[in-house]
Tab-separated table of C-alpha atoms in Angstrom:
chain	number	residue	atom	x	y	z
A	1	GLY	CA	-8.255	-14.477	10.368
A	2	GLN	CA	-5.400	-12.141	9.622
A	3	ASN	CA	-5.215	-8.831	11.393
A	4	ILE	CA	-2.982	-5.789	11.637
A	5	ASP	CA	-3.629	-3.247	14.408
A	6	GLN	CA	-2.324	0.307	14.535
A	7	PRO	CA	-3.565	3.366	16.421
A	8	THR	CA	-5.880	5.443	14.274
A	9	GLU	CA	-4.356	8.812	15.098
A	10	MET	CA	-1.463	10.263	17.083
A	11	THR	CA	-0.365	13.803	17.839
A	12	ALA	CA	3.188	14.926	18.549
A	13	THR	CA	5.183	18.138	18.790
A	14	GLU	CA	7.739	19.400	16.297
A	15	GLY	CA	11.240	18.378	17.377
A	16	ALA	CA	10.016	15.556	19.602
A	17	ILE	CA	10.106	11.758	19.215
A	18	VAL	CA	7.092	9.577	18.438
A	19	GLN	CA	6.654	5.812	18.356
A	20	ILE	CA	3.939	4.256	16.175
A	21	ASN	CA	3.076	0.693	17.124
A	22	CYS	CA	1.842	-2.137	14.945
A	23	THR	CA	0.710	-5.569	16.140
A	24	TYR	CA	-0.111	-8.372	13.791
A	25	GLN	CA	-1.658	-11.817	13.627
A	26	THR	CA	-1.052	-13.459	10.278
A	27	SER	CA	-0.775	-16.903	8.763
A	28	GLY	CA	2.966	-17.010	8.428
A	29	PHE	CA	5.434	-14.165	8.324
A	30	ASN	CA	7.802	-13.098	5.562
A	31	GLY	CA	8.599	-9.584	6.657
A	32	LEU	CA	7.023	-6.324	7.747
A	33	PHE	CA	6.936	-3.056	5.848
A	34	TRP	CA	6.332	0.540	6.850
A	35	TYR	CA	5.089	3.068	4.328
A	36	GLN	CA	4.451	6.796	4.587
A	37	GLN	CA	1.462	8.362	2.877
A	38	HIS	CA	0.871	12.105	2.724
A	39	ALA	CA	-2.740	13.195	2.281
A	40	GLY	CA	-3.874	12.784	-1.303
A	41	GLU	CA	-0.659	11.088	-2.352
A	42	ALA	CA	0.686	7.594	-2.953
A	43	PRO	CA	2.238	5.469	-0.198
A	44	THR	CA	6.040	5.486	-0.274
A	45	PHE	CA	8.311	2.801	1.145
A	46	LEU	CA	10.093	3.560	4.430
A	47	SER	CA	11.464	0.322	5.847
A	48	TYR	CA	11.475	-3.462	5.831
A	49	ASN	CA	12.147	-5.792	8.773
A	50	VAL	CA	12.364	-9.554	8.569
A	51	LEU	CA	14.676	-10.300	11.519
A	52	ASP	CA	14.194	-9.233	15.125
A	53	GLY	CA	15.785	-5.992	16.132
A	54	LEU	CA	16.126	-2.371	15.214
A	55	GLU	CA	16.827	-0.991	11.743
A	56	GLU	CA	17.883	2.651	11.627
A	57	LYS	CA	17.610	4.972	8.643
A	58	GLY	CA	18.390	8.537	9.522
A	59	ARG	CA	15.627	10.026	11.645
A	60	PHE	CA	13.455	6.918	11.175
A	61	SER	CA	13.966	3.544	12.864
A	62	SER	CA	11.858	0.399	12.742
A	63	PHE	CA	11.811	-2.403	15.294
A	64	LEU	CA	10.511	-5.958	15.019
A	65	SER	CA	9.753	-8.699	17.524
A	66	ARG	CA	8.472	-11.782	15.693
A	67	SER	CA	7.731	-13.701	18.895
A	68	LYS	CA	5.426	-10.898	20.062
A	69	GLY	CA	3.928	-10.108	16.662
A	70	TYR	CA	4.945	-6.508	17.201
A	71	SER	CA	6.705	-3.707	15.404
A	72	TYR	CA	7.150	-0.012	15.894
A	73	LEU	CA	8.263	2.906	13.793
A	74	LEU	CA	10.263	5.525	15.679
A	75	LEU	CA	10.482	9.041	14.286
A	76	LYS	CA	13.014	11.407	15.843
A	77	GLU	CA	13.437	15.186	15.569
A	78	LEU	CA	9.945	15.503	14.173
A	79	GLN	CA	9.396	17.992	11.376
A	80	MET	CA	6.130	19.413	10.099
A	81	LYS	CA	6.612	17.484	6.857
A	82	ASP	CA	6.355	14.238	8.857
A	83	SER	CA	2.613	14.882	9.183
A	84	ALA	CA	1.243	11.927	7.232
A	85	SER	CA	-0.313	8.513	7.622
A	86	TYR	CA	1.993	5.607	8.393
A	87	LEU	CA	0.976	2.203	7.062
A	88	CYS	CA	2.146	-1.118	8.481
A	89	ALA	CA	1.981	-4.171	6.199
A	90	VAL	CA	2.947	-7.808	6.774
A	91	SER	CA	3.928	-10.312	4.110
A	92	ASP	CA	2.184	-13.588	4.979
A	93	SER	CA	3.081	-17.196	4.200
A	94	ASN	CA	1.925	-16.729	0.581
A	95	TYR	CA	3.886	-13.471	0.218
A	96	GLN	CA	0.616	-11.555	0.121
A	97	LEU	CA	0.682	-8.188	1.877
A	98	ILE	CA	-1.789	-7.655	4.709
A	99	TRP	CA	-2.220	-3.949	5.445
A	100	GLY	CA	-3.142	-2.075	8.570
A	101	ALA	CA	-5.578	0.832	8.289
A	102	GLY	CA	-2.792	3.312	8.958
A	103	THR	CA	-1.914	5.779	11.701
A	104	LYS	CA	-2.502	9.453	11.000
A	105	LEU	CA	0.297	11.445	12.622
A	106	ILE	CA	-0.385	15.106	13.347
A	107	ILE	CA	2.606	17.301	14.141
A	108	LYS	CA	1.991	20.508	16.088
A	109	PRO	CA	4.438	23.424	16.224
B	1	ASP	CA	10.957	7.464	-8.364
B	2	ALA	CA	9.486	4.475	-10.175
B	3	GLY	CA	7.767	5.481	-13.399
B	4	ILE	CA	4.122	4.686	-12.818
B	5	THR	CA	1.288	6.671	-14.311
B	6	GLN	CA	-2.380	6.179	-13.535
B	7	SER	CA	-5.176	7.597	-15.635
B	8	PRO	CA	-7.529	9.206	-15.161
B	9	ARG	CA	-6.640	10.875	-11.841
B	10	HIS	CA	-10.263	11.653	-11.099
B	11	LYS	CA	-13.451	10.128	-12.471
B	12	VAL	CA	-17.119	10.623	-11.713
B	13	THR	CA	-19.479	8.096	-13.225
B	14	GLU	CA	-23.035	6.894	-12.833
B	15	THR	CA	-24.174	3.598	-11.384
B	16	GLY	CA	-24.332	0.880	-13.999
B	17	THR	CA	-21.779	2.350	-16.403
B	18	PRO	CA	-18.524	0.596	-17.298
B	19	VAL	CA	-15.270	2.200	-16.187
B	20	THR	CA	-11.672	1.381	-17.095
B	21	LEU	CA	-8.692	2.615	-15.138
B	22	ARG	CA	-5.239	2.450	-16.642
B	23	CYS	CA	-1.842	1.875	-15.071
B	24	HIS	CA	1.274	2.406	-17.163
B	25	GLN	CA	4.832	1.685	-16.026
B	26	THR	CA	8.178	2.417	-17.607
B	27	GLU	CA	10.235	0.223	-15.239
B	28	ASN	CA	9.732	-3.098	-17.024
B	29	HIS	CA	8.685	-4.652	-13.698
B	30	ARG	CA	7.050	-8.039	-13.858
B	31	TYR	CA	4.548	-7.657	-11.023
B	32	MET	CA	1.644	-5.208	-11.078
B	33	TYR	CA	-1.164	-4.771	-8.575
B	34	TRP	CA	-4.467	-2.950	-8.202
B	35	TYR	CA	-5.519	-1.865	-4.715
B	36	ARG	CA	-8.393	0.147	-3.367
B	37	GLN	CA	-8.118	2.383	-0.328
B	38	ASP	CA	-11.099	3.315	1.800
B	39	PRO	CA	-11.297	5.188	5.127
B	40	GLY	CA	-10.897	2.856	8.081
B	41	HIS	CA	-9.530	0.028	5.961
B	42	GLY	CA	-6.077	-1.013	4.997
B	43	LEU	CA	-5.190	-1.190	1.330
B	44	ARG	CA	-7.124	-4.083	-0.175
B	45	LEU	CA	-5.848	-6.073	-3.127
B	46	ILE	CA	-8.262	-6.331	-6.060
B	47	HIS	CA	-6.210	-8.168	-8.693
B	48	TYR	CA	-2.578	-8.650	-9.503
B	49	SER	CA	-0.452	-9.734	-12.442
B	50	TYR	CA	2.804	-11.654	-12.560
B	51	GLY	CA	3.357	-11.297	-16.282
B	52	VAL	CA	1.707	-10.609	-19.604
B	53	LYS	CA	-1.680	-12.320	-19.676
B	54	ASP	CA	-1.014	-13.804	-16.214
B	55	THR	CA	-3.382	-12.393	-13.620
B	56	ASP	CA	-4.993	-13.543	-10.401
B	57	LYS	CA	-7.672	-12.418	-7.973
B	58	GLY	CA	-7.087	-10.584	-4.736
B	59	GLU	CA	-9.293	-10.412	-1.670
B	60	VAL	CA	-11.892	-7.977	-3.132
B	61	SER	CA	-12.093	-8.986	-6.796
B	62	ASP	CA	-15.889	-9.237	-7.168
B	63	GLY	CA	-17.164	-6.690	-9.700
B	64	TYR	CA	-13.695	-6.080	-11.164
B	65	SER	CA	-11.737	-7.540	-14.058
B	66	VAL	CA	-8.223	-6.868	-15.298
B	67	SER	CA	-6.140	-7.292	-18.400
B	68	ARG	CA	-2.458	-7.158	-19.108
B	69	SER	CA	-1.630	-7.441	-22.798
B	70	LYS	CA	1.732	-5.665	-22.490
B	71	THR	CA	4.329	-5.588	-19.734
B	72	GLU	CA	3.841	-1.859	-19.241
B	73	ASP	CA	0.035	-1.673	-19.043
B	74	PHE	CA	-2.386	-3.082	-16.484
B	75	LEU	CA	-6.046	-2.195	-16.905
B	76	LEU	CA	-8.746	-2.408	-14.245
B	77	THR	CA	-12.354	-2.561	-15.434
B	78	LEU	CA	-15.543	-2.111	-13.471
B	79	GLU	CA	-18.077	-3.749	-15.760
B	80	SER	CA	-21.069	-2.062	-14.129
B	81	ALA	CA	-20.054	0.457	-11.501
B	82	THR	CA	-21.826	0.527	-8.124
B	83	SER	CA	-21.724	3.112	-5.355
B	84	SER	CA	-19.752	0.657	-3.186
B	85	GLN	CA	-16.924	0.973	-5.695
B	86	THR	CA	-16.455	4.649	-4.892
B	87	SER	CA	-12.871	4.637	-3.671
B	88	VAL	CA	-9.300	5.641	-4.357
B	89	TYR	CA	-7.588	3.101	-6.578
B	90	PHE	CA	-3.837	2.602	-6.511
B	91	CYS	CA	-1.702	0.702	-8.945
B	92	ALA	CA	1.596	-0.683	-7.673
B	93	ILE	CA	4.571	-2.445	-9.205
B	94	SER	CA	7.471	-4.531	-7.973
B	95	ASP	CA	10.388	-6.203	-9.674
B	96	SER	CA	10.318	-9.349	-7.575
B	97	GLU	CA	8.008	-11.520	-5.546
B	98	ASP	CA	10.736	-11.815	-2.917
B	99	SER	CA	9.406	-10.909	0.472
B	100	GLY	CA	11.705	-7.916	0.845
B	101	SER	CA	10.868	-6.275	-2.442
B	102	PRO	CA	8.880	-3.087	-1.773
B	103	LEU	CA	5.942	-1.920	-3.827
B	104	HIS	CA	6.072	1.354	-5.737
B	105	PHE	CA	2.728	3.068	-6.107
B	106	GLY	CA	1.133	5.283	-8.709
B	107	ASN	CA	-0.539	8.520	-7.645
B	108	GLY	CA	-3.983	6.996	-7.509
B	109	THR	CA	-7.344	7.428	-9.208
B	110	ARG	CA	-10.213	8.898	-7.214
B	111	LEU	CA	-13.405	7.288	-8.506
B	112	THR	CA	-16.858	8.482	-7.521
B	113	VAL	CA	-19.911	6.452	-8.524
B	114	THR	CA	-23.162	8.430	-8.214
């Protein structure tokens, strides 16, 4: 079967750095997405990785290792507004998105 | 932001009644999707459309039907609602089936079936 694993919840301190991991087992791989979802709102696109390595976008970076079936989202200089759920999704061999259950990130002052 | 509107935003209905949720887009995107989101689960695809009158089933399509008579509108119908269909429903659009094309989501419909 296809599976995406993420931690259910993480807590971090304002101004710090946090890394949210995602491991996947899918039939084929056509890229990995990260989305941010604030409580009661729609998911919004953060990043896309299809090749191994690190992609940086401001305070957010996303890393992919296809051989390990592993990705992480790195958030630097955490702000209170970063409190949200972070969703990992993999595009499989049929270009269907397989979604993880999401990681709820709690930021404390 | 992509122009996607879902209606209604909230709905309470009784078991056995029909319910239709509407998704309207102003982006002229070809691909439209209906997902449901439940605690402890990832987003699950119900149905999707790749053009007018072209639709296909997702992984949790039982009990749901869809129609797309115009590019801008994608309707999701629960023919006879059940309590297991209590959920938050999201519509999403994309302009390409290419693997790197992100989805843009509507604000969701919270449906409660009593």
